[in-house]
Short mmCIF file of C-alpha atoms in Angstrom, two decimals:
data_model
loop_
_atom_site.label_atom_id
_atom_site.label_comp_id
_atom_site.label_asym_id
_atom_site.label_seq_id
_atom_site.Cartn_x
_atom_site.Cartn_y
_atom_site.Cartn_z
CA ASN A 20 -39.99 -31.41 33.35
CA ALA A 21 -37.97 -34.97 32.50
CA GLY A 22 -38.07 -34.99 28.71
CA VAL A 23 -37.50 -38.31 27.83
CA THR A 24 -36.49 -40.98 29.51
CA GLN A 25 -35.02 -44.23 28.68
CA THR A 26 -34.58 -47.19 30.84
CA PRO A 27 -32.32 -49.37 31.86
CA LYS A 28 -28.93 -47.52 31.34
CA PHE A 29 -27.12 -50.23 30.90
CA GLN A 30 -27.51 -53.85 30.43
CA VAL A 31 -25.49 -57.16 29.68
CA LEU A 32 -27.19 -60.18 27.87
CA LYS A 33 -26.11 -63.70 26.55
CA THR A 34 -26.72 -64.39 23.14
CA GLY A 35 -30.01 -65.69 22.35
CA GLN A 36 -31.89 -63.63 25.35
CA SER A 37 -34.60 -61.38 24.90
CA MET A 38 -35.10 -57.86 26.42
CA THR A 39 -37.22 -54.85 26.00
CA LEU A 40 -36.01 -51.37 26.36
CA GLN A 41 -38.12 -48.70 27.31
CA CYS A 42 -38.28 -45.52 26.82
CA ALA A 43 -40.97 -42.38 27.80
CA GLN A 44 -41.60 -38.45 26.87
CA ASP A 45 -43.26 -36.38 29.00
CA MET A 46 -43.77 -33.52 25.86
CA ASN A 47 -46.80 -34.57 24.02
CA HIS A 48 -44.54 -35.29 21.01
CA ASN A 49 -46.31 -36.93 18.46
CA SER A 50 -43.49 -38.80 16.76
CA MET A 51 -40.96 -41.53 18.80
CA TYR A 52 -37.69 -43.14 17.31
CA TRP A 53 -35.38 -45.54 17.98
CA TYR A 54 -31.63 -45.22 16.97
CA ARG A 55 -28.41 -47.34 17.80
CA GLN A 56 -25.29 -45.51 17.74
CA ASP A 57 -21.97 -47.54 17.27
CA PRO A 58 -18.36 -46.63 17.31
CA GLY A 59 -17.13 -44.89 14.22
CA MET A 60 -20.84 -44.66 12.70
CA GLY A 61 -23.23 -42.13 13.09
CA LEU A 62 -26.43 -42.46 14.34
CA ARG A 63 -29.25 -45.04 12.84
CA LEU A 64 -32.41 -45.32 12.74
CA ILE A 65 -33.96 -48.48 13.91
CA TYR A 66 -37.99 -47.79 13.76
CA TYR A 67 -39.99 -44.86 14.21
CA SER A 68 -43.32 -44.14 15.33
CA ALA A 69 -45.05 -41.26 13.67
CA SER A 70 -48.17 -41.21 15.88
CA GLU A 71 -49.82 -43.25 18.31
CA GLY A 72 -50.58 -46.66 16.98
CA THR A 73 -48.25 -46.19 13.99
CA THR A 74 -44.59 -47.72 13.53
CA ASP A 75 -42.54 -47.99 10.88
CA LYS A 76 -39.22 -49.68 9.62
CA GLY A 77 -35.97 -47.51 9.67
CA GLU A 78 -32.51 -48.41 7.91
CA VAL A 79 -31.54 -50.76 10.47
CA PRO A 80 -34.69 -52.69 11.92
CA ASN A 81 -33.93 -56.44 11.69
CA GLY A 82 -33.61 -58.60 14.66
CA TYR A 83 -35.61 -55.62 16.58
CA ASN A 84 -39.60 -54.69 17.22
CA VAL A 85 -41.40 -52.29 18.38
CA SER A 86 -44.30 -51.03 20.26
CA ARG A 87 -46.35 -47.75 20.76
CA LEU A 88 -47.75 -48.33 24.00
CA ASN A 89 -49.55 -45.06 24.18
CA LYS A 90 -48.74 -41.17 23.20
CA ARG A 91 -45.57 -41.56 25.63
CA GLU A 92 -44.47 -44.73 25.40
CA PHE A 93 -42.33 -46.64 22.41
CA SER A 94 -40.59 -49.77 23.74
CA LEU A 95 -37.79 -51.66 21.64
CA ARG A 96 -37.79 -55.54 21.78
CA LEU A 97 -34.78 -57.56 21.11
CA GLU A 98 -36.21 -61.04 20.78
CA SER A 99 -33.42 -62.55 20.23
CA ALA A 100 -29.75 -60.77 20.94
CA ALA A 101 -26.48 -61.08 18.80
CA PRO A 102 -23.29 -59.89 19.57
CA SER A 103 -24.10 -57.47 16.46
CA GLN A 104 -26.39 -55.76 18.57
CA THR A 105 -23.74 -54.50 21.14
CA SER A 106 -24.47 -50.76 21.05
CA VAL A 107 -25.88 -47.55 22.62
CA TYR A 108 -29.38 -47.23 22.05
CA PHE A 109 -31.27 -43.81 22.06
CA CYS A 110 -34.20 -43.00 22.11
CA ALA A 111 -36.24 -39.12 20.59
CA SER A 112 -39.35 -37.63 20.20
CA ARG A 113 -40.59 -34.57 18.60
CA THR A 114 -43.46 -32.97 17.72
CA GLY A 115 -43.61 -30.90 13.96
CA GLY A 116 -41.09 -28.86 13.69
CA TYR A 117 -37.43 -29.48 13.59
CA GLY A 118 -36.41 -30.16 17.04
CA TYR A 119 -35.91 -33.67 18.45
CA THR A 120 -35.11 -34.52 22.04
CA PHE A 121 -32.78 -37.76 22.69
CA GLY A 122 -33.03 -39.43 25.90
CA SER A 123 -29.09 -40.31 27.69
CA GLY A 124 -29.35 -44.18 26.01
CA THR A 125 -29.05 -47.50 26.98
CA ARG A 126 -25.51 -49.38 26.73
CA LEU A 127 -26.30 -52.86 25.46
CA THR A 128 -23.77 -55.69 25.51
CA VAL A 129 -24.42 -58.85 23.94
CA VAL A 130 -21.89 -61.68 25.34
CA LYS B 24 -25.82 -42.11 -0.84
CA ASN B 25 -26.41 -39.75 1.53
CA GLN B 26 -23.10 -39.23 3.44
CA VAL B 27 -22.32 -36.43 6.47
CA GLU B 28 -18.47 -36.25 6.96
CA GLN B 29 -16.59 -34.24 9.72
CA SER B 30 -13.34 -33.48 10.54
CA PRO B 31 -11.35 -33.24 12.55
CA GLN B 32 -12.22 -36.25 14.17
CA SER B 33 -10.59 -35.07 17.30
CA LEU B 34 -9.55 -31.67 18.65
CA ILE B 35 -7.65 -30.44 21.48
CA ILE B 36 -7.52 -26.58 22.86
CA LEU B 37 -6.74 -24.82 25.58
CA GLU B 38 -9.41 -23.29 27.63
CA GLY B 39 -10.39 -19.91 26.39
CA LYS B 40 -9.25 -20.57 22.91
CA ASN B 41 -11.63 -20.50 20.00
CA CYS B 42 -12.24 -23.43 17.56
CA THR B 43 -14.21 -24.49 14.30
CA LEU B 44 -15.71 -27.89 13.63
CA GLN B 45 -16.30 -28.86 9.56
CA CYS B 46 -19.15 -30.52 8.13
CA ASN B 47 -19.37 -31.28 4.15
CA TYR B 48 -22.21 -33.33 3.11
CA THR B 49 -24.08 -34.63 0.27
CA VAL B 50 -27.98 -35.18 0.89
CA SER B 51 -30.92 -34.56 -1.12
CA PRO B 52 -33.18 -33.19 -1.22
CA PHE B 53 -31.94 -30.89 1.90
CA SER B 54 -34.21 -29.85 4.13
CA ASN B 55 -32.06 -28.40 7.11
CA LEU B 56 -29.01 -29.10 9.09
CA ARG B 57 -28.39 -29.48 12.84
CA TRP B 58 -25.36 -29.41 15.07
CA TYR B 59 -25.76 -31.60 18.24
CA LYS B 60 -23.62 -31.25 21.41
CA GLN B 61 -22.92 -34.78 22.50
CA ASP B 62 -21.78 -35.37 26.59
CA THR B 63 -19.95 -38.58 27.45
CA GLY B 64 -22.68 -40.85 28.49
CA ARG B 65 -25.57 -38.62 27.31
CA GLY B 66 -27.73 -38.17 24.37
CA PRO B 67 -27.32 -35.36 21.87
CA VAL B 68 -28.42 -32.06 22.80
CA SER B 69 -29.41 -29.40 19.82
CA LEU B 70 -27.43 -26.51 19.21
CA THR B 71 -28.21 -24.72 16.06
CA ILE B 72 -30.89 -25.83 13.24
CA MET B 73 -30.54 -24.17 9.68
CA THR B 74 -33.06 -23.90 6.56
CA PHE B 75 -31.55 -23.57 3.24
CA SER B 76 -32.10 -19.91 3.27
CA GLU B 77 -29.93 -19.52 6.48
CA ASN B 78 -26.46 -19.20 6.52
CA THR B 79 -25.43 -18.23 9.95
CA LYS B 80 -27.42 -19.17 13.40
CA SER B 81 -25.82 -18.36 16.87
CA ASN B 82 -26.85 -19.85 20.62
CA GLY B 83 -24.77 -18.20 22.96
CA ARG B 84 -20.84 -18.66 22.45
CA TYR B 85 -21.88 -21.41 19.64
CA THR B 86 -22.22 -20.19 15.87
CA ALA B 87 -22.77 -22.35 12.89
CA THR B 88 -22.88 -21.57 9.27
CA LEU B 89 -24.07 -22.75 6.28
CA ASP B 90 -23.06 -22.59 2.62
CA ALA B 91 -25.82 -24.82 0.95
CA ASP B 92 -24.13 -24.17 -3.23
CA THR B 93 -20.63 -25.94 -1.40
CA LYS B 94 -23.09 -28.23 0.61
CA GLN B 95 -20.39 -27.42 3.61
CA SER B 96 -21.08 -26.02 6.86
CA SER B 97 -18.77 -25.18 10.20
CA LEU B 98 -19.39 -24.79 13.85
CA HIS B 99 -17.54 -22.32 16.07
CA ILE B 100 -17.13 -22.17 19.52
CA THR B 101 -16.07 -19.20 21.00
CA ALA B 102 -13.66 -18.63 24.29
CA SER B 103 -13.96 -22.16 24.68
CA GLN B 104 -14.81 -23.09 28.62
CA LEU B 105 -14.13 -27.24 29.89
CA SER B 106 -17.56 -27.86 29.72
CA ASP B 107 -17.69 -27.43 26.11
CA SER B 108 -15.77 -30.78 25.92
CA ALA B 109 -17.87 -32.93 23.90
CA SER B 110 -18.29 -34.43 20.56
CA TYR B 111 -20.42 -32.48 18.23
CA ILE B 112 -22.30 -34.28 16.06
CA CYS B 113 -23.64 -32.79 12.24
CA VAL B 114 -26.65 -33.96 11.13
CA VAL B 115 -28.18 -33.38 7.74
CA SER B 116 -31.76 -33.49 7.04
CA ALA B 117 -33.48 -34.97 3.70
CA LEU B 118 -37.52 -34.38 2.91
CA VAL B 119 -38.37 -38.20 1.71
CA SER B 120 -41.95 -39.61 1.67
CA ASN B 121 -41.26 -42.13 4.40
CA PHE B 122 -39.58 -41.95 7.84
CA GLY B 123 -41.97 -39.57 9.27
CA ASN B 124 -41.39 -37.10 5.82
CA GLU B 125 -37.62 -36.91 7.28
CA LYS B 126 -34.33 -38.71 6.96
CA LEU B 127 -31.78 -37.89 9.42
CA THR B 128 -28.51 -38.44 8.23
CA PHE B 129 -25.90 -37.95 11.02
CA GLY B 130 -22.02 -37.78 10.73
CA THR B 131 -19.30 -39.39 13.21
CA GLY B 132 -19.00 -35.91 15.03
CA THR B 133 -15.58 -34.37 16.08
CA ARG B 134 -14.37 -35.26 19.75
CA LEU B 135 -13.43 -31.59 21.24
CA THR B 136 -11.44 -31.82 24.63
CA ILE B 137 -10.74 -28.56 26.15
CA ILE B 138 -7.70 -28.62 28.95
CA PRO B 139 -7.26 -25.73 31.54
#
């Protein structure tokens, strides 16, 4: 049982380049989330998907787009990367209840 | 503004010793409080979850307490092991109409190092 799988684990982009961070969960969870973690700050919500077919903005959505491809997959796209988007990105999922399961993260550096 | 503050920022203790981490929060309306463990290079993993009516919750050598009146929580680690070296994050949940009906506010974590 893999839980939440994120790819890639590491990425270096040049300013202005685009990329898509992939996330997949195998727990049949309804809700999926994208967070970013920056030094000295708590995790902040970028986008979430409460169920298949729906997506909504979180606290810091600017510069990002998302796609809930199916119940398993939730991708995060950076259309034109900026140095301020250098961060560690975590995908999470949950189904009702209280428990969130996090992936291992993608460490992104924009130069 | 909802906030979660943790102390200390970092802590070093000898293997086998006990320690207590603190969390103060101003989150409203309060739903639940969680403690997560985050190993270096990994995602957070849930240790405990407490609702308003619960004032203590244990998970093995980890015991969390919650005082909803003073808006404080603590995480006590007993007989520490080298594998306890990690960041411990306090997360407080608020009931909201958006964000999937629950908004999580994350603390910045306490970095715990266990030395042999």
